[in-house]
Amino acid sequence: MSTDLIQLHYQEANQRANIQAADQSITQPALQFFARSHQLQYSYNFSWLNRPIIQYPQDIVAFQELVSTVKPDLIIETGVAHGGSLVLSASLLCLLDVMEGLDPRQSPRKVVGVDIDIRPHNRKALDEHPLRFKMELIEGSSIDPEIIQQVRSHADGVDRVLVSLDSNHTHEHVLAELNAYADLVSVGSYCIVFDTAIEDLTAGSFPDRPWDVGNNPKTAVHEWLKSHPEFEIDKDIDNKLLISVAPDGYLKKVA
């Protein structure tokens, strides 16, 4: 397929996405699906290369599209859990290497995952995973100054960086993560803030968690963007997905 036809395909896809985003006959059911699927813990049903990945399929596909477009040399992820998202990132980086004629084991591309508690069974599973050579694991709070410095050291001399924030979902924690890592994102790349959808659920949907409506990643994003015009929300992604844990959370660095 010629480049012109591919570009036409993407243009038509964006037009369709804008049309569907303005159509309440599909957006309202999408919101209802998300609310009920959250109650049923839908996001816990999936895996990536044999590791549980606590994500919606729509966001997994969107992430793949961004990695394919940005071609990052480094992905920074806060929040590890079972490691499925790390394995997803590692596999996509390997694919980039292969597509560029590089040996994935020799390529410097990698994903750095940081979590306050990497549980022994998860660490063991990741240590034994075939893609472990693409992963760096850092245990500690993502907003601890020493941990921030460790993470940032991996970005030294790196051209293209993509950041994914998916750990503690309180307003103050996400705001601190944005201040700690977003400046590492290269122009044209993204800082993805997951679980902004908390703001769109019914208050009290997380009775055993410190976050809720009014105190969550979306409130942090909206506050942070007021003083960071170099980033903007990529609404084209929201319009395309309709069902996502990260509405208003796909932040593109434009300057």
Short mmCIF file of C-alpha atoms in Angstrom, two decimals:
data_model
loop_
_atom_site.label_atom_id
_atom_site.label_comp_id
_atom_site.label_asym_id
_atom_site.label_seq_id
_atom_site.Cartn_x
_atom_site.Cartn_y
_atom_site.Cartn_z
CA MET A 1 0.00 0.00 0.00
CA SER A 2 1.39 3.39 -0.97
CA THR A 3 2.23 6.06 1.62
CA ASP A 4 -0.58 8.28 0.28
CA LEU A 5 -3.15 5.52 0.75
CA ILE A 6 -1.92 4.82 4.28
CA GLN A 7 -2.17 8.50 5.18
CA LEU A 8 -5.69 8.57 3.74
CA HIS A 9 -6.56 5.55 5.88
CA TYR A 10 -5.40 7.35 9.03
CA GLN A 11 -7.24 10.54 8.09
CA GLU A 12 -10.46 8.62 7.56
CA ALA A 13 -9.94 6.79 10.85
CA ASN A 14 -9.59 10.11 12.70
CA GLN A 15 -12.73 11.41 11.02
CA ARG A 16 -14.65 8.32 12.09
CA ALA A 17 -13.32 8.66 15.63
CA ASN A 18 -14.45 12.29 15.85
CA ILE A 19 -17.90 11.34 14.60
CA GLN A 20 -18.29 8.52 17.10
CA ALA A 21 -17.01 10.68 19.98
CA ALA A 22 -19.85 13.14 19.30
CA ASP A 23 -22.49 10.38 19.10
CA GLN A 24 -24.14 9.83 22.47
CA SER A 25 -25.76 6.64 21.24
CA ILE A 26 -22.31 5.05 21.47
CA THR A 27 -20.50 7.19 24.07
CA GLN A 28 -23.12 6.70 26.77
CA PRO A 29 -23.17 2.89 26.46
CA ALA A 30 -19.37 3.00 26.47
CA LEU A 31 -19.39 4.86 29.79
CA GLN A 32 -21.95 2.43 31.18
CA PHE A 33 -19.83 -0.51 30.06
CA PHE A 34 -16.77 0.96 31.71
CA ALA A 35 -18.57 1.59 35.01
CA ARG A 36 -20.02 -1.92 35.19
CA SER A 37 -16.84 -3.60 33.92
CA HIS A 38 -14.89 -1.83 36.66
CA GLN A 39 -17.23 -3.37 39.23
CA LEU A 40 -16.60 -6.79 37.68
CA GLN A 41 -12.80 -6.24 37.65
CA TYR A 42 -12.72 -6.69 33.88
CA SER A 43 -9.18 -5.37 33.58
CA TYR A 44 -7.86 -8.32 35.60
CA ASN A 45 -8.88 -10.82 32.91
CA PHE A 46 -5.94 -10.43 30.54
CA SER A 47 -2.27 -11.33 30.17
CA TRP A 48 0.66 -10.52 27.90
CA LEU A 49 3.20 -13.24 27.11
CA ASN A 50 2.21 -15.20 30.20
CA ARG A 51 2.20 -12.32 32.70
CA PRO A 52 -1.04 -10.80 34.01
CA ILE A 53 -1.57 -7.30 32.63
CA ILE A 54 -4.10 -5.20 34.51
CA GLN A 55 -5.28 -3.13 31.56
CA TYR A 56 -8.16 -2.78 29.14
CA PRO A 57 -7.48 -4.21 25.67
CA GLN A 58 -8.20 -0.83 24.12
CA ASP A 59 -5.37 0.79 26.07
CA ILE A 60 -3.01 -2.06 25.21
CA VAL A 61 -3.65 -1.44 21.51
CA ALA A 62 -3.27 2.32 21.95
CA PHE A 63 0.04 1.78 23.74
CA GLN A 64 1.28 -0.41 20.89
CA GLU A 65 0.36 2.28 18.38
CA LEU A 66 2.24 4.94 20.36
CA VAL A 67 5.36 2.81 20.76
CA SER A 68 5.29 2.04 17.04
CA THR A 69 5.01 5.75 16.22
CA VAL A 70 7.39 7.19 18.81
CA LYS A 71 9.99 4.40 18.58
CA PRO A 72 11.28 5.09 22.09
CA ASP A 73 14.76 4.13 23.21
CA LEU A 74 13.56 4.10 26.81
CA ILE A 75 10.18 3.48 28.43
CA ILE A 76 9.78 4.44 32.07
CA GLU A 77 6.90 2.82 33.96
CA THR A 78 5.78 3.46 37.51
CA GLY A 79 3.77 0.58 38.92
CA VAL A 80 4.83 -3.00 38.24
CA ALA A 81 2.23 -5.32 39.86
CA HIS A 82 2.58 -8.71 38.10
CA GLY A 83 4.79 -7.22 35.40
CA GLY A 84 2.49 -7.63 32.41
CA SER A 85 2.90 -4.05 31.28
CA LEU A 86 6.69 -4.34 31.58
CA VAL A 87 6.63 -7.45 29.42
CA LEU A 88 4.39 -5.64 26.93
CA SER A 89 6.88 -2.78 26.71
CA ALA A 90 9.84 -5.15 26.45
CA SER A 91 8.21 -7.12 23.66
CA LEU A 92 7.35 -3.99 21.70
CA LEU A 93 10.91 -2.68 22.07
CA CYS A 94 12.18 -6.01 20.76
CA LEU A 95 9.87 -5.71 17.77
CA LEU A 96 11.17 -2.21 17.06
CA ASP A 97 14.70 -3.57 17.11
CA VAL A 98 13.82 -6.39 14.71
CA MET A 99 12.04 -4.01 12.34
CA GLU A 100 15.17 -1.84 12.29
CA GLY A 101 17.48 -4.78 11.66
CA LEU A 102 18.93 -4.73 15.18
CA ASP A 103 19.65 -7.60 17.53
CA PRO A 104 17.27 -7.01 20.50
CA ARG A 105 19.87 -8.43 22.91
CA GLN A 106 22.47 -5.96 21.71
CA SER A 107 20.18 -2.94 21.34
CA PRO A 108 20.29 -0.43 24.23
CA ARG A 109 16.51 -0.04 24.22
CA LYS A 110 14.94 -0.95 27.56
CA VAL A 111 12.01 -0.45 29.90
CA VAL A 112 12.57 0.68 33.49
CA GLY A 113 9.90 -0.34 35.97
CA VAL A 114 9.67 1.14 39.45
CA ASP A 115 7.37 0.00 42.24
CA ILE A 116 7.31 0.52 45.98
CA ASP A 117 6.86 -3.23 46.48
CA ILE A 118 8.00 -5.73 43.88
CA ARG A 119 6.75 -8.89 45.51
CA PRO A 120 9.15 -11.86 45.54
CA HIS A 121 6.96 -14.12 43.39
CA ASN A 122 6.54 -11.38 40.78
CA ARG A 123 10.25 -10.58 40.78
CA LYS A 124 11.06 -14.28 40.39
CA ALA A 125 8.64 -14.61 37.46
CA LEU A 126 10.13 -11.55 35.76
CA ASP A 127 13.69 -12.69 36.44
CA GLU A 128 12.85 -15.97 34.69
CA HIS A 129 11.02 -14.35 31.78
CA PRO A 130 12.70 -14.64 28.34
CA LEU A 131 12.49 -10.86 27.89
CA ARG A 132 14.15 -10.04 31.21
CA PHE A 133 17.17 -8.65 29.33
CA LYS A 134 15.03 -5.69 28.21
CA MET A 135 13.82 -4.81 31.72
CA GLU A 136 15.33 -2.86 34.61
CA LEU A 137 13.55 -3.19 37.96
CA ILE A 138 13.80 -0.57 40.70
CA GLU A 139 12.09 -1.10 44.04
CA GLY A 140 11.05 1.96 46.03
CA SER A 141 8.60 4.84 45.98
CA SER A 142 8.46 6.51 42.57
CA ILE A 143 8.47 9.91 44.29
CA ASP A 144 11.37 9.25 46.65
CA PRO A 145 14.25 11.57 45.61
CA GLU A 146 16.78 8.72 45.56
CA ILE A 147 14.52 6.54 43.41
CA ILE A 148 13.77 9.46 41.09
CA GLN A 149 17.51 9.93 40.57
CA GLN A 150 17.98 6.22 39.86
CA VAL A 151 15.22 6.27 37.28
CA ARG A 152 16.39 9.50 35.67
CA SER A 153 19.94 8.17 35.37
CA HIS A 154 18.68 5.64 32.82
CA ALA A 155 17.59 8.54 30.57
CA ASP A 156 21.07 10.08 30.35
CA GLY A 157 22.02 10.39 26.69
CA VAL A 158 18.75 8.81 25.51
CA ASP A 159 17.04 10.48 22.53
CA ARG A 160 13.45 9.20 22.70
CA VAL A 161 11.69 8.61 26.02
CA LEU A 162 8.12 7.55 26.75
CA VAL A 163 6.72 7.62 30.30
CA SER A 164 3.83 5.62 31.77
CA LEU A 165 2.46 6.48 35.24
CA ASP A 166 0.40 3.74 36.88
CA SER A 167 1.21 3.42 40.57
CA ASN A 168 -0.46 5.24 43.48
CA HIS A 169 -3.48 7.04 41.99
CA THR A 170 -3.94 9.90 44.46
CA HIS A 171 -3.85 13.47 43.20
CA GLU A 172 -0.70 14.43 45.12
CA HIS A 173 1.22 11.29 44.19
CA VAL A 174 0.48 11.58 40.47
CA LEU A 175 1.28 15.29 40.56
CA ALA A 176 4.63 14.45 42.13
CA GLU A 177 5.30 11.78 39.49
CA LEU A 178 4.52 14.22 36.70
CA ASN A 179 6.93 16.73 38.20
CA ALA A 180 9.56 14.02 38.60
CA TYR A 181 9.48 12.36 35.18
CA ALA A 182 7.44 14.20 32.54
CA ASP A 183 10.29 16.49 31.56
CA LEU A 184 12.21 13.41 30.37
CA VAL A 185 9.64 12.83 27.62
CA SER A 186 10.97 13.73 24.19
CA VAL A 187 9.06 16.05 21.88
CA GLY A 188 6.49 14.04 19.94
CA SER A 189 6.42 11.34 22.60
CA TYR A 190 3.96 10.80 25.45
CA CYS A 191 3.50 10.75 29.16
CA ILE A 192 0.60 8.36 29.73
CA VAL A 193 -1.27 8.82 33.00
CA PHE A 194 -3.39 5.77 33.70
CA ASP A 195 -6.59 5.50 35.76
CA THR A 196 -7.78 9.04 35.07
CA ALA A 197 -11.16 7.30 34.63
CA ILE A 198 -11.51 7.27 38.44
CA GLU A 199 -12.86 10.81 38.14
CA ASP A 200 -15.68 9.57 35.88
CA LEU A 201 -16.91 6.80 38.20
CA THR A 202 -19.35 7.09 41.07
CA ALA A 203 -17.90 8.52 44.27
CA GLY A 204 -17.01 5.72 46.66
CA SER A 205 -16.10 3.24 43.93
CA PHE A 206 -12.78 2.56 45.70
CA PRO A 207 -13.76 2.11 49.36
CA ASP A 208 -10.44 0.45 50.27
CA ARG A 209 -8.22 2.94 48.44
CA PRO A 210 -7.09 6.50 49.22
CA TRP A 211 -8.22 7.84 45.83
CA ASP A 212 -11.72 8.81 44.72
CA VAL A 213 -13.65 11.35 42.70
CA GLY A 214 -11.89 14.69 43.22
CA ASN A 215 -8.61 13.03 44.22
CA ASN A 216 -7.15 11.01 41.38
CA PRO A 217 -4.89 11.07 38.30
CA LYS A 218 -7.29 13.15 36.20
CA THR A 219 -7.46 15.95 38.77
CA ALA A 220 -3.67 15.88 38.92
CA VAL A 221 -3.36 16.02 35.12
CA HIS A 222 -5.68 18.99 34.81
CA GLU A 223 -3.85 20.91 37.53
CA TRP A 224 -0.41 20.06 36.14
CA LEU A 225 -1.26 21.04 32.58
CA LYS A 226 -2.08 24.59 33.69
CA SER A 227 1.64 25.26 34.10
CA HIS A 228 2.97 22.92 31.40
CA PRO A 229 1.86 24.13 27.97
CA GLU A 230 4.53 21.94 26.37
CA PHE A 231 2.08 19.05 26.85
CA GLU A 232 -1.45 18.63 25.58
CA ILE A 233 -4.14 15.97 25.90
CA ASP A 234 -4.32 13.87 22.75
CA LYS A 235 -8.09 13.81 22.30
CA ASP A 236 -7.75 11.82 19.08
CA ILE A 237 -6.81 8.80 21.20
CA ASP A 238 -9.77 9.30 23.55
CA ASN A 239 -12.14 9.70 20.61
CA LYS A 240 -10.85 6.52 19.03
CA LEU A 241 -10.90 4.29 22.10
CA LEU A 242 -14.17 5.36 23.79
CA ILE A 243 -13.49 2.71 26.44
CA SER A 244 -10.27 3.46 28.33
CA VAL A 245 -8.85 3.73 31.83
CA ALA A 246 -6.97 6.84 30.72
CA PRO A 247 -9.36 9.49 29.33
CA ASP A 248 -7.45 12.81 29.24
CA GLY A 249 -4.39 10.78 30.24
CA TYR A 250 -2.59 10.47 26.92
CA LEU A 251 -0.37 13.55 27.17
CA LYS A 252 1.67 14.42 24.10
CA LYS A 253 4.72 16.61 24.36
CA VAL A 254 4.38 19.18 21.61
CA ALA A 255 7.18 21.61 22.41
#
